[in-house]
Amino acid sequence: MARNPERRTALVDAAIEVLAREGARGLTFRAVDTEAGVPAGTASNYFTSRDDLFTQAGRHIHVRMAPDPDEVAEVMRPGPSRALVASLTHWVVRRMTAERTGYLAMLELRLEATRRPALRTELTRALRADLEANVRFHVDSGLPGDPDTVRLLHLAINGLLVEVFTLPGMFTDEGEEWDEQGGQERELADKETSRLVDLIVSRIVPG
């Protein structure tokens, strides 16, 4: 196996792009080579199989989607309160919306994990560690609520994001068509998403 770490990371990033655009069935060594702009056969020198490629993508994606510590520090400047939790949650939703490719790839990986035990193990380890880190951050920062508050927020916001990314028309008036290029429907959906974030926080986080 080839051992150039920068090339491996570039190939895994390319795999994430392919997953988001083509779905799990489209994730082949050839597709990754094409996406990464490398000679045919390169990916097969770095990954032993498609299972290995999926597992490496699952291992890397949470790193790619991790927030910049400086951005976190800026958001955390106000004192701990439910309003700060709301601001943090809005920020998370904005980040996930900006990282649309990563989130769609994550959904594909979650589905594929039901069929690939090694991927399921890796995703469970990585996402559980992220959730536990979020719980510690919340409690150590003195934000209102307890560990279960964070778990409930995690479940509610992830459910909201699934709708936003897969069926965005759920947040427009009946009969309206979703415009991927933007426009009135996107603006309406963004406003409704923002309203729902506020509602989720107000119902879950103690005042």
Short mmCIF file of C-alpha atoms in Angstrom, two decimals:
data_model
loop_
_atom_site.label_atom_id
_atom_site.label_comp_id
_atom_site.label_asym_id
_atom_site.label_seq_id
_atom_site.Cartn_x
_atom_site.Cartn_y
_atom_site.Cartn_z
CA MET A 1 0.00 0.00 0.00
CA ALA A 2 1.19 3.51 -0.87
CA ARG A 3 1.89 5.69 2.17
CA ASN A 4 1.82 9.32 1.05
CA PRO A 5 -0.49 10.82 3.74
CA GLU A 6 -1.31 13.98 1.77
CA ARG A 7 -2.31 11.93 -1.28
CA ARG A 8 -4.38 9.59 0.90
CA THR A 9 -6.25 12.55 2.44
CA ALA A 10 -6.89 14.03 -1.01
CA LEU A 11 -8.30 10.68 -2.18
CA VAL A 12 -10.56 10.38 0.86
CA ASP A 13 -11.80 13.94 0.30
CA ALA A 14 -12.49 12.99 -3.31
CA ALA A 15 -14.41 9.93 -2.09
CA ILE A 16 -16.58 12.17 0.10
CA GLU A 17 -17.35 14.39 -2.91
CA VAL A 18 -18.32 11.33 -4.97
CA LEU A 19 -20.51 9.98 -2.15
CA ALA A 20 -22.40 13.26 -1.87
CA ARG A 21 -22.94 13.58 -5.62
CA GLU A 22 -23.34 9.98 -6.82
CA GLY A 23 -24.31 8.05 -3.69
CA ALA A 24 -22.74 4.87 -2.33
CA ARG A 25 -23.16 2.94 -5.58
CA GLY A 26 -21.12 5.55 -7.40
CA LEU A 27 -18.15 5.25 -5.05
CA THR A 28 -15.60 3.31 -7.11
CA PHE A 29 -11.83 3.54 -7.34
CA ARG A 30 -12.17 4.93 -10.86
CA ALA A 31 -14.62 7.62 -9.71
CA VAL A 32 -12.28 8.64 -6.89
CA ASP A 33 -9.30 8.82 -9.25
CA THR A 34 -11.29 11.01 -11.63
CA GLU A 35 -12.54 13.30 -8.85
CA ALA A 36 -9.05 13.67 -7.39
CA GLY A 37 -7.50 14.28 -10.82
CA VAL A 38 -4.93 11.49 -10.42
CA PRO A 39 -3.90 8.67 -12.77
CA ALA A 40 -6.18 5.66 -13.04
CA GLY A 41 -5.26 3.02 -10.49
CA THR A 42 -4.05 5.48 -7.84
CA ALA A 43 -6.89 4.85 -5.36
CA SER A 44 -6.39 1.08 -5.58
CA ASN A 45 -2.81 1.63 -4.38
CA TYR A 46 -4.07 3.33 -1.21
CA PHE A 47 -7.14 1.26 -0.30
CA THR A 48 -7.38 -2.50 -0.19
CA SER A 49 -11.06 -2.64 -1.20
CA ARG A 50 -14.25 -0.59 -1.44
CA ASP A 51 -14.92 -1.59 2.17
CA ASP A 52 -11.61 0.00 3.13
CA LEU A 53 -12.46 3.11 1.11
CA PHE A 54 -15.82 3.47 2.87
CA THR A 55 -14.21 2.95 6.28
CA GLN A 56 -11.51 5.54 5.61
CA ALA A 57 -14.17 8.03 4.48
CA GLY A 58 -16.10 7.37 7.69
CA ARG A 59 -12.94 7.93 9.71
CA HIS A 60 -12.10 11.22 7.98
CA ILE A 61 -15.45 12.90 7.48
CA HIS A 62 -15.91 14.05 11.08
CA VAL A 63 -12.44 15.64 10.94
CA ARG A 64 -13.41 17.49 7.77
CA MET A 65 -16.63 18.75 9.38
CA ALA A 66 -15.06 19.76 12.70
CA PRO A 67 -15.38 23.49 13.53
CA ASP A 68 -12.47 25.90 13.70
CA PRO A 69 -11.57 26.40 17.41
CA ASP A 70 -11.27 30.16 16.85
CA GLU A 71 -14.84 30.26 15.49
CA VAL A 72 -16.05 28.34 18.54
CA ALA A 73 -14.29 30.79 20.86
CA GLU A 74 -15.91 33.73 19.08
CA VAL A 75 -19.40 32.24 19.34
CA MET A 76 -18.82 31.49 23.03
CA ARG A 77 -17.94 35.08 23.99
CA PRO A 78 -21.34 35.84 25.61
CA GLY A 79 -22.03 34.35 29.03
CA PRO A 80 -23.73 30.93 29.30
CA SER A 81 -27.51 31.09 28.81
CA ARG A 82 -30.29 29.52 26.78
CA ALA A 83 -29.85 32.37 24.29
CA LEU A 84 -26.22 31.33 23.84
CA VAL A 85 -27.30 27.72 23.24
CA ALA A 86 -29.68 29.02 20.57
CA SER A 87 -26.86 31.01 18.95
CA LEU A 88 -24.60 27.96 19.00
CA THR A 89 -27.31 25.79 17.49
CA HIS A 90 -28.03 28.30 14.71
CA TRP A 91 -24.30 28.42 14.03
CA VAL A 92 -24.10 24.62 13.80
CA VAL A 93 -27.01 24.55 11.33
CA ARG A 94 -25.37 27.28 9.22
CA ARG A 95 -22.09 25.35 9.23
CA MET A 96 -23.78 22.12 8.17
CA THR A 97 -25.66 23.97 5.42
CA ALA A 98 -22.39 25.46 4.17
CA GLU A 99 -20.79 21.98 4.31
CA ARG A 100 -23.63 20.44 2.30
CA THR A 101 -21.32 17.97 0.58
CA GLY A 102 -20.00 16.62 3.86
CA TYR A 103 -23.45 16.23 5.37
CA LEU A 104 -24.89 14.43 2.33
CA ALA A 105 -21.87 12.13 2.30
CA MET A 106 -22.45 11.43 5.99
CA LEU A 107 -26.04 10.39 5.27
CA GLU A 108 -24.77 8.02 2.58
CA LEU A 109 -22.21 6.59 4.98
CA ARG A 110 -24.85 6.06 7.68
CA LEU A 111 -27.00 4.08 5.26
CA GLU A 112 -24.03 2.09 3.99
CA ALA A 113 -23.03 1.33 7.59
CA THR A 114 -26.14 -0.84 7.92
CA ARG A 115 -24.50 -3.20 5.39
CA ARG A 116 -20.79 -2.85 6.21
CA PRO A 117 -19.80 -3.84 9.78
CA ALA A 118 -16.35 -2.23 9.64
CA LEU A 119 -17.86 1.07 8.55
CA ARG A 120 -20.54 0.82 11.23
CA THR A 121 -17.87 0.29 13.89
CA GLU A 122 -15.81 3.24 12.68
CA LEU A 123 -18.75 5.64 12.33
CA THR A 124 -20.12 4.65 15.74
CA ARG A 125 -16.73 5.24 17.36
CA ALA A 126 -16.20 8.62 15.68
CA LEU A 127 -19.71 10.00 16.15
CA ARG A 128 -19.99 8.75 19.72
CA ALA A 129 -16.69 10.48 20.53
CA ASP A 130 -18.00 13.70 18.96
CA LEU A 131 -21.22 13.53 20.97
CA GLU A 132 -19.35 12.87 24.20
CA ALA A 133 -17.06 15.82 23.46
CA ASN A 134 -20.13 18.01 22.89
CA VAL A 135 -21.59 16.89 26.21
CA ARG A 136 -18.35 17.74 28.03
CA PHE A 137 -18.13 21.12 26.28
CA HIS A 138 -21.73 21.98 27.23
CA VAL A 139 -21.34 21.00 30.88
CA ASP A 140 -17.85 22.45 31.32
CA SER A 141 -18.96 25.76 29.75
CA GLY A 142 -21.74 26.12 32.30
CA LEU A 143 -24.48 26.10 29.66
CA PRO A 144 -27.98 25.35 30.97
CA GLY A 145 -29.11 21.74 31.05
CA ASP A 146 -27.41 18.41 31.60
CA PRO A 147 -25.94 15.67 29.39
CA ASP A 148 -29.41 14.54 28.33
CA THR A 149 -30.14 18.10 27.15
CA VAL A 150 -27.23 17.81 24.73
CA ARG A 151 -28.33 14.36 23.56
CA LEU A 152 -31.86 15.59 22.89
CA LEU A 153 -30.55 18.62 20.99
CA HIS A 154 -28.33 16.29 18.96
CA LEU A 155 -31.29 14.09 18.01
CA ALA A 156 -33.63 16.99 17.24
CA ILE A 157 -31.18 19.01 15.16
CA ASN A 158 -30.01 15.97 13.21
CA GLY A 159 -33.62 15.16 12.42
CA LEU A 160 -34.19 18.73 11.25
CA LEU A 161 -31.07 18.65 9.07
CA VAL A 162 -32.17 15.42 7.40
CA GLU A 163 -35.34 17.20 6.27
CA VAL A 164 -33.44 20.33 5.20
CA PHE A 165 -30.99 18.36 3.06
CA THR A 166 -33.25 15.68 1.62
CA LEU A 167 -36.75 17.20 1.40
CA PRO A 168 -36.29 20.98 1.60
CA GLY A 169 -39.76 21.48 0.12
CA MET A 170 -41.13 20.38 3.49
CA PHE A 171 -40.52 23.95 4.61
CA THR A 172 -42.32 25.75 1.80
CA ASP A 173 -46.02 26.23 1.23
CA GLU A 174 -47.91 23.32 -0.28
CA GLY A 175 -47.51 23.18 -4.06
CA GLU A 176 -44.43 25.39 -4.23
CA GLU A 177 -41.44 24.02 -6.10
CA TRP A 178 -38.00 24.00 -4.50
CA ASP A 179 -35.44 26.04 -6.45
CA GLU A 180 -31.93 24.62 -6.00
CA GLN A 181 -30.45 27.89 -7.30
CA GLY A 182 -32.05 29.93 -4.51
CA GLY A 183 -35.05 32.22 -4.77
CA GLN A 184 -38.17 32.66 -2.70
CA GLU A 185 -38.57 29.00 -1.76
CA ARG A 186 -35.05 28.82 -0.31
CA GLU A 187 -35.61 32.02 1.66
CA LEU A 188 -38.88 30.68 3.07
CA ALA A 189 -37.26 27.39 4.00
CA ASP A 190 -34.33 29.16 5.70
CA LYS A 191 -36.73 31.26 7.77
CA GLU A 192 -38.74 28.20 8.77
CA THR A 193 -35.57 26.30 9.66
CA SER A 194 -34.48 29.21 11.85
CA ARG A 195 -37.88 29.28 13.56
CA LEU A 196 -37.71 25.54 14.21
CA VAL A 197 -34.20 25.81 15.68
CA ASP A 198 -35.48 28.43 18.13
CA LEU A 199 -38.45 26.23 18.98
CA ILE A 200 -36.26 23.15 19.54
CA VAL A 201 -33.97 25.05 21.87
CA SER A 202 -36.83 26.64 23.81
CA ARG A 203 -38.52 23.25 24.35
CA ILE A 204 -35.37 21.30 25.30
CA VAL A 205 -33.04 23.72 27.09
CA PRO A 206 -34.09 25.03 30.51
CA GLY A 207 -34.34 28.81 30.83
#
